[in-house]
Short mmCIF file of C-alpha atoms in Angstrom, two decimals:
data_model
loop_
_atom_site.label_atom_id
_atom_site.label_comp_id
_atom_site.label_asym_id
_atom_site.label_seq_id
_atom_site.Cartn_x
_atom_site.Cartn_y
_atom_site.Cartn_z
CA UNK A 1 0.00 0.00 0.00
CA UNK A 2 1.24 3.46 -0.89
CA UNK A 3 0.06 6.31 1.31
CA UNK A 4 0.14 9.79 -0.15
CA UNK A 5 -0.82 13.03 1.52
CA UNK A 6 -4.08 14.57 0.37
CA UNK A 7 -3.13 17.43 -1.94
CA UNK A 8 -6.71 18.28 -2.77
CA UNK A 9 -8.45 18.39 -6.11
CA UNK A 10 -7.42 21.28 -8.31
CA UNK A 11 -9.91 20.43 -11.07
CA UNK A 12 -12.59 22.72 -9.65
CA UNK A 13 -10.09 25.59 -9.46
CA UNK A 14 -9.04 25.02 -13.07
CA UNK A 15 -12.70 24.94 -14.15
CA UNK A 16 -13.39 28.23 -12.40
CA UNK A 17 -10.34 29.87 -14.03
CA UNK A 18 -11.51 28.58 -17.41
CA UNK A 19 -14.99 30.04 -16.93
CA UNK A 20 -13.49 33.35 -15.79
CA UNK A 21 -11.31 33.42 -18.91
CA UNK A 22 -14.43 32.93 -21.03
CA UNK A 23 -16.19 35.80 -19.25
CA UNK A 24 -13.24 38.17 -19.51
CA UNK A 25 -12.02 36.92 -22.91
CA UNK A 26 -8.54 36.45 -21.45
CA UNK A 27 -6.21 33.54 -22.12
CA UNK A 28 -6.86 30.65 -19.70
CA UNK A 29 -3.91 29.21 -17.74
CA UNK A 30 -4.08 25.91 -19.64
CA UNK A 31 -3.68 26.70 -23.32
CA UNK A 32 -4.27 24.47 -26.33
CA UNK A 33 -0.51 24.53 -26.96
CA UNK A 34 0.20 23.30 -23.43
CA UNK A 35 -2.44 20.58 -23.76
CA UNK A 36 -0.94 19.44 -27.05
CA UNK A 37 2.55 19.26 -25.58
CA UNK A 38 1.36 17.26 -22.59
CA UNK A 39 -0.60 14.80 -24.74
CA UNK A 40 2.32 14.28 -27.14
CA UNK A 41 4.59 13.46 -24.19
CA UNK A 42 2.01 11.08 -22.70
CA UNK A 43 1.36 9.39 -26.05
CA UNK A 44 5.05 8.86 -26.81
CA UNK A 45 5.74 7.58 -23.30
CA UNK A 46 2.86 5.12 -23.60
CA UNK A 47 4.07 3.92 -27.00
CA UNK A 48 7.56 3.45 -25.58
CA UNK A 49 6.26 1.29 -22.75
CA UNK A 50 4.10 -0.81 -25.06
CA UNK A 51 6.67 -1.54 -27.74
CA UNK A 52 9.98 -1.02 -25.91
CA UNK A 53 11.35 1.67 -28.24
CA UNK A 54 12.17 5.34 -27.87
CA UNK A 55 10.48 8.02 -29.96
CA UNK A 56 11.34 11.53 -30.99
CA UNK A 57 8.89 14.23 -31.97
CA UNK A 58 9.44 16.73 -34.77
CA UNK A 59 7.58 19.93 -33.87
CA UNK A 60 7.88 21.38 -37.36
CA UNK A 61 6.04 18.47 -39.01
CA UNK A 62 4.05 17.37 -35.93
CA UNK A 63 5.20 13.78 -36.45
CA UNK A 64 6.87 11.19 -34.26
CA UNK A 65 9.31 8.52 -35.31
CA UNK A 66 10.84 5.56 -33.58
CA UNK A 67 14.50 5.97 -32.65
#
């Protein structure tokens, strides 16, 4: 068993910031670019675990290739 301290749930705070950004027409803290970067890293890490190979991502072509 792994015991971790309760750090709370920041999802509600992020939702409220997102709604405020909609109201004020300001940029939200979590941008599409940030989301894309996170998902590319998660996807490549998952692929690496599944097939045992490393991957590199080319930002200019938005493609990944096995190394």
